[in-house]
Short mmCIF file of C-alpha atoms in Angstrom, two decimals:
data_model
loop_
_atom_site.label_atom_id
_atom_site.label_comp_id
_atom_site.label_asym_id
_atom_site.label_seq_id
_atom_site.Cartn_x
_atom_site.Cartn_y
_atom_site.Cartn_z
CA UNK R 127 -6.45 16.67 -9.92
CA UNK R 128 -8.29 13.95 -7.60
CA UNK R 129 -8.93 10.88 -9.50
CA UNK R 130 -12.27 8.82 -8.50
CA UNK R 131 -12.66 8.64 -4.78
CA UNK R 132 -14.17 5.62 -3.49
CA UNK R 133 -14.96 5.42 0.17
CA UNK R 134 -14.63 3.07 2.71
CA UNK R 135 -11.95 1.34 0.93
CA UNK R 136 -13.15 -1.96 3.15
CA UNK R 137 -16.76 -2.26 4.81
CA UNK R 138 -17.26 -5.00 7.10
CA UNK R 139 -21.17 -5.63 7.32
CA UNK R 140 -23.14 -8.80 9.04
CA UNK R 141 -25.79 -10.68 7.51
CA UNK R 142 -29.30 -8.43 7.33
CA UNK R 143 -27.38 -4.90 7.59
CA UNK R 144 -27.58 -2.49 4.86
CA UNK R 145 -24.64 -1.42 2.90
CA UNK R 146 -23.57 1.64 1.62
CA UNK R 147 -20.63 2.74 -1.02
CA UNK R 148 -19.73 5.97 -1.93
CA UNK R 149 -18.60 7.30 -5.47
CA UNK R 150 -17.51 10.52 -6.29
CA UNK R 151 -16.38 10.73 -9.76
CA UNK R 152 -13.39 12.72 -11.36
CA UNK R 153 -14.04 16.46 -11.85
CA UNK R 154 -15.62 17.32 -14.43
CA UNK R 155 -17.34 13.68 -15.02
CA UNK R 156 -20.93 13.22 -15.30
CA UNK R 157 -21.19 9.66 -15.71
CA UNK R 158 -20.70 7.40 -13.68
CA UNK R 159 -20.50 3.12 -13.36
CA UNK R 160 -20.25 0.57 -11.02
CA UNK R 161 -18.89 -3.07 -11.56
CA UNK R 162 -18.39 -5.88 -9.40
CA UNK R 163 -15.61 -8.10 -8.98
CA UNK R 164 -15.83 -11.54 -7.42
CA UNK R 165 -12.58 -12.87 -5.98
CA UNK R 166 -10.65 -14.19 -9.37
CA UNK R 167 -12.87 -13.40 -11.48
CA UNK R 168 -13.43 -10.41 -13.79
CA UNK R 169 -15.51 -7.07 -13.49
CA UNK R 170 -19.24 -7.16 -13.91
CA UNK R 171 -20.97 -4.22 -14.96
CA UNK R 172 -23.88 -3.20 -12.43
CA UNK R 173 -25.84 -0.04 -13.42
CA UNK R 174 -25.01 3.45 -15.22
CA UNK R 175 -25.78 6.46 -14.20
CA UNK R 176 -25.82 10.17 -15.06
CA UNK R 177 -26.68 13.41 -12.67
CA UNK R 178 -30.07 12.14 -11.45
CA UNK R 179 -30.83 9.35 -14.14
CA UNK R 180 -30.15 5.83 -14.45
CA UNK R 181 -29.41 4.86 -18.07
CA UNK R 182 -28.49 1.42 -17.77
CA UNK R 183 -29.43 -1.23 -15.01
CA UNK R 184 -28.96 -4.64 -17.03
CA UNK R 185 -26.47 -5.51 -14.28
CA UNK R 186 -27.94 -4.76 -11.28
CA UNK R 187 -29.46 -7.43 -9.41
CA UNK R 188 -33.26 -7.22 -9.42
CA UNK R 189 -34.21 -7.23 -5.21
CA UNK R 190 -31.83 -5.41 -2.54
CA UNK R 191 -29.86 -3.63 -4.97
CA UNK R 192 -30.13 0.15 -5.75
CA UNK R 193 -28.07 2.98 -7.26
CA UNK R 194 -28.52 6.92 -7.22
CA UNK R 195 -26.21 9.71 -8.68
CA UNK R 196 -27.74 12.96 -7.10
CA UNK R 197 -27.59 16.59 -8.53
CA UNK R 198 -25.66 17.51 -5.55
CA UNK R 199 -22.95 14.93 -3.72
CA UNK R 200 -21.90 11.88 -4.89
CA UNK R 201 -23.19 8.24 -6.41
CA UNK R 202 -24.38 6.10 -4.04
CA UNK R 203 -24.30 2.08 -4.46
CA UNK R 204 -26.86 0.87 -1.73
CA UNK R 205 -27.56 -3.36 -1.02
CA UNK R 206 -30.19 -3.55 1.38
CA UNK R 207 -30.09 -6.86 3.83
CA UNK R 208 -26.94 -8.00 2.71
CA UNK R 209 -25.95 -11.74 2.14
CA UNK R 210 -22.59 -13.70 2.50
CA UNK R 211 -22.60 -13.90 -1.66
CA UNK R 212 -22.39 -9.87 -1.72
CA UNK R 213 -18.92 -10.18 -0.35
CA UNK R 214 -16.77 -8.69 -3.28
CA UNK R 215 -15.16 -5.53 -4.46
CA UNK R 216 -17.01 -2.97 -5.86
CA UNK R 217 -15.57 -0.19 -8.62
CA UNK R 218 -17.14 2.97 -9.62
CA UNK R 219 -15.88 4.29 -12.38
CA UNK R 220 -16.58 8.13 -13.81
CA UNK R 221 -16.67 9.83 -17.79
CA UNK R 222 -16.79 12.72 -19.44
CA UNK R 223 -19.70 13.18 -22.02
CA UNK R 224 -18.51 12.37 -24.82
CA UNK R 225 -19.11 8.54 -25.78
CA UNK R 226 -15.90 7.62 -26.54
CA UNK R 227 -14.26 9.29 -23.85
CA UNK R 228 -12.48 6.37 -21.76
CA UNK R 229 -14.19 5.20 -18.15
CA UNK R 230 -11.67 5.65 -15.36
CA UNK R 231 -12.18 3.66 -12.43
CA UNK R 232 -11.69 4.34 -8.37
CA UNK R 233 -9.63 1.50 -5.97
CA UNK R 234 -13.04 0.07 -5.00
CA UNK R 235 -14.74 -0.80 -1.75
CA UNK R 236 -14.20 -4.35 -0.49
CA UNK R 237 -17.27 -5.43 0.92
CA UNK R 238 -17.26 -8.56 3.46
CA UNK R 239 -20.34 -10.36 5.12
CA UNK R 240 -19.57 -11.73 8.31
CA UNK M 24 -21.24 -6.67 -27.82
CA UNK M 25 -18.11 -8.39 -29.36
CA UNK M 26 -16.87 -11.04 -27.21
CA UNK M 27 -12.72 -10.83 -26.75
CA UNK M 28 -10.18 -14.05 -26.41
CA UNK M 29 -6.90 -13.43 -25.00
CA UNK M 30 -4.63 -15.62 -23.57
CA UNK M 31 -5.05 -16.71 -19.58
CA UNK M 32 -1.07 -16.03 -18.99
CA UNK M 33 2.29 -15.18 -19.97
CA UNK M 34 5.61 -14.84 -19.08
CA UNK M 35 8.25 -12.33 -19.33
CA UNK M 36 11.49 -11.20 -18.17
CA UNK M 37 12.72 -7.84 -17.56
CA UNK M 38 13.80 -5.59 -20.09
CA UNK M 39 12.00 -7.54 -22.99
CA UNK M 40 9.32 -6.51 -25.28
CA UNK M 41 5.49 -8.09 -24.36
CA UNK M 42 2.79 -8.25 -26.77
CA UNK M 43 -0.38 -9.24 -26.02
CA UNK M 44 -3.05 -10.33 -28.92
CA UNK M 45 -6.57 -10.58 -28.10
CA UNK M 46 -9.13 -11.73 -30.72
CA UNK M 47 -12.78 -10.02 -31.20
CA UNK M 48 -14.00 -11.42 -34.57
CA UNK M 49 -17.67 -9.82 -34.04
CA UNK M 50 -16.17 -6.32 -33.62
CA UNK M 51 -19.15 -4.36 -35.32
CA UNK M 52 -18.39 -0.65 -37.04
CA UNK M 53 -18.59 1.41 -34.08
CA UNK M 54 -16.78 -0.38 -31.88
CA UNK M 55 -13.12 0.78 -30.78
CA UNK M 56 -10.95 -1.31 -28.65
CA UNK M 57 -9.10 -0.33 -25.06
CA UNK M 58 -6.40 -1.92 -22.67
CA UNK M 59 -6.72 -2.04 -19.00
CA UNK M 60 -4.28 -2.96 -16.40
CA UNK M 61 -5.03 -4.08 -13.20
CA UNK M 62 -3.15 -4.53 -10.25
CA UNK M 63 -3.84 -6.92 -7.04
CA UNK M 64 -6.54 -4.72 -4.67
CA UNK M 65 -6.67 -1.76 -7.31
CA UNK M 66 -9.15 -0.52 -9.96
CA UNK M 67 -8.41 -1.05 -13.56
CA UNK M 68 -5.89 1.32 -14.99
CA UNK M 69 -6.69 3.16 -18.66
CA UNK M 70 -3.84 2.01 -21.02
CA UNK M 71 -4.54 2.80 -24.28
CA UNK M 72 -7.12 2.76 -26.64
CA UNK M 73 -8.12 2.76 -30.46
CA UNK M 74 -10.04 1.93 -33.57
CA UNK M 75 -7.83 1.25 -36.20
CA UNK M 76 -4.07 0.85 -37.35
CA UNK M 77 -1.69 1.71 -34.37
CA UNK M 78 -2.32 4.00 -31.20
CA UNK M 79 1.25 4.97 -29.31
CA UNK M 80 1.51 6.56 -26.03
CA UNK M 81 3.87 6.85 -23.32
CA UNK M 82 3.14 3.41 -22.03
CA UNK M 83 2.41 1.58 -24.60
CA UNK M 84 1.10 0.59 -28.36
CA UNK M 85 -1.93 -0.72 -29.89
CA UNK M 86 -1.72 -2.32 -33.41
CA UNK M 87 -5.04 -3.14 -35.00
CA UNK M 88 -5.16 -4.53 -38.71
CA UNK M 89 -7.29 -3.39 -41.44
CA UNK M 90 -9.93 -6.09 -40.37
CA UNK M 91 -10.27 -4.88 -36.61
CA UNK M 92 -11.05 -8.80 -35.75
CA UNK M 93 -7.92 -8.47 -33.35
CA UNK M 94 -5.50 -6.32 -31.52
CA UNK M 95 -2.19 -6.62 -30.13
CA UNK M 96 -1.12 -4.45 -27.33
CA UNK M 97 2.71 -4.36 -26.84
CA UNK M 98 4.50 -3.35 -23.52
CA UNK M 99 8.02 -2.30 -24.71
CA UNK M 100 10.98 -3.20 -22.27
CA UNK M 101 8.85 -4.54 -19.10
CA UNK M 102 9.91 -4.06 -15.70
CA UNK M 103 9.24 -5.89 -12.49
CA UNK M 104 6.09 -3.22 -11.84
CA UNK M 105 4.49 -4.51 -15.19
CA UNK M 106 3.04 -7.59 -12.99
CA UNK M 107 -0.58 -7.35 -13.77
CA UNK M 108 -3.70 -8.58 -15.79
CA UNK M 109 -4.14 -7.14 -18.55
CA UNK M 110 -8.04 -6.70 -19.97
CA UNK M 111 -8.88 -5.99 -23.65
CA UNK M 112 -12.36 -4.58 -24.01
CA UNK M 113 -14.30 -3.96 -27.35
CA UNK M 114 -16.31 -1.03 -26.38
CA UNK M 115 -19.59 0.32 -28.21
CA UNK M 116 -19.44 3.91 -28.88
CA UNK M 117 -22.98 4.97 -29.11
CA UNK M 118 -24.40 2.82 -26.60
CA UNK M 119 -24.21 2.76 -22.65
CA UNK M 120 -20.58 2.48 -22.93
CA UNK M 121 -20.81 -0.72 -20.56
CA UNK M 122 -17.25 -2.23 -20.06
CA UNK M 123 -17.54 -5.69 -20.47
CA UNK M 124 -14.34 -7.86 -18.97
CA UNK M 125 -13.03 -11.09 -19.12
CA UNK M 126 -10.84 -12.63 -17.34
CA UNK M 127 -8.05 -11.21 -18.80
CA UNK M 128 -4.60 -11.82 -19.30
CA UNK M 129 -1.94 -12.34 -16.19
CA UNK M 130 1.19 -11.09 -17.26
CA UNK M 131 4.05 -12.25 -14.94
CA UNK M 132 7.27 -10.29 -15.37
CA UNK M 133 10.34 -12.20 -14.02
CA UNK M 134 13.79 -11.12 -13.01
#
């Protein structure tokens, strides 16, 4: 009964290179989150998603920044020509469809920027 | 969505009962309110969750008066392990279900 995989747990990534985060959510979970965390500070939301849709984006930043959730495999967080101020950990978290259903969160990928 | 206020820190020692109040006086009617712990290089951890009165489960309980405008989670007989923030979220129901954290509450539980 795998809980939300998050993978690479670090990612090491120098100024201009692309990242990319995985997400697979819990079974059975169709939606799925991502927040950000800044070193001692709390979670930011980023963007929602459901199979193939993206219902909320309020937090995503508006250039280099993208998100998918394909019908097949898992969510994708993607930052195109990273910066130093991307450095941060990154949750995904997954849900079941109902709205009150709580979010349960993977260990994150710590992203640095050399 | 209804901001929270909960204390930056406390302290504990093992063995006694925590409770932890956090304040959301904008609460609307669909809102209900969860607990999450988080450990140092971890996600956040589903405690507990509710609407109204008290929630119980095998970790901990939720009291919520009749108002709603604030919530006390209590951690009965803390151990060493209970180290952690603790973040109290008033969540929308029928929207995007967007968790929206503070900074929490840093629970430090002594010997």
């Amino acid at each position: 009964n795998a809980g939300v995989m998050q993978n690479p747990r670090h990612l090491v990534r120098r100024r201009g290179q692309e990242a990319r985060l995985r997400c697979s959510p819990m079974k059975g979970h169709s939606h799925v989150y991502w927040y950000r965390q800044l070193p001692e500070e709390g979670l930011k939301f980023m963007v929602y998603l459901q199979k193939e849709n993206i219902i909320d984006e309020s937090g995503m930043p508006k250039e280099r920044f993208s998100a998918e959730f394909p019908k097949e495999g898992p969510s994708i967080l993607r930052i195109q020509q990273v910066v130093r101020g991307d450095s941060a950990a990154y949750f995904c978290a997954s849900s079941g469809q109902n709205s009150n259903q709580p979010q349960h969160f993977g260990d994150g990928t710590r992203l640095s920027i050399l | 969505l209804a901001k929270t206020t909960q204390p930056i820190s406390m302290d504990s020692y093992e063995g006694q009962e925590v409770n932890i109040t956090c304040s959301h006086n904008n609460i609307a009617t669909n809102d209900y309110i969860t607990w999450y712990q988080q450990f140092p290089s971890q996600g956040p951890r589903f405690i507990i969750q509710g609407y109204k009165t008290k929630v119980t489960n095998e970790v901990a309980s939720l009291f919520i008066p009749a108002d709603r405008k604030s919530s006390t989670l209590s951690l009965p007989r803390v151990s060493l392990s209970d180290t952690a923030v603790y973040y109290c979220l008033v969540v929308n129901g029928g929207a995007t279900n967007k968790l929206i954290f503070g900074t929490g509450t840093l629970l430090a539980v002594q010997p």
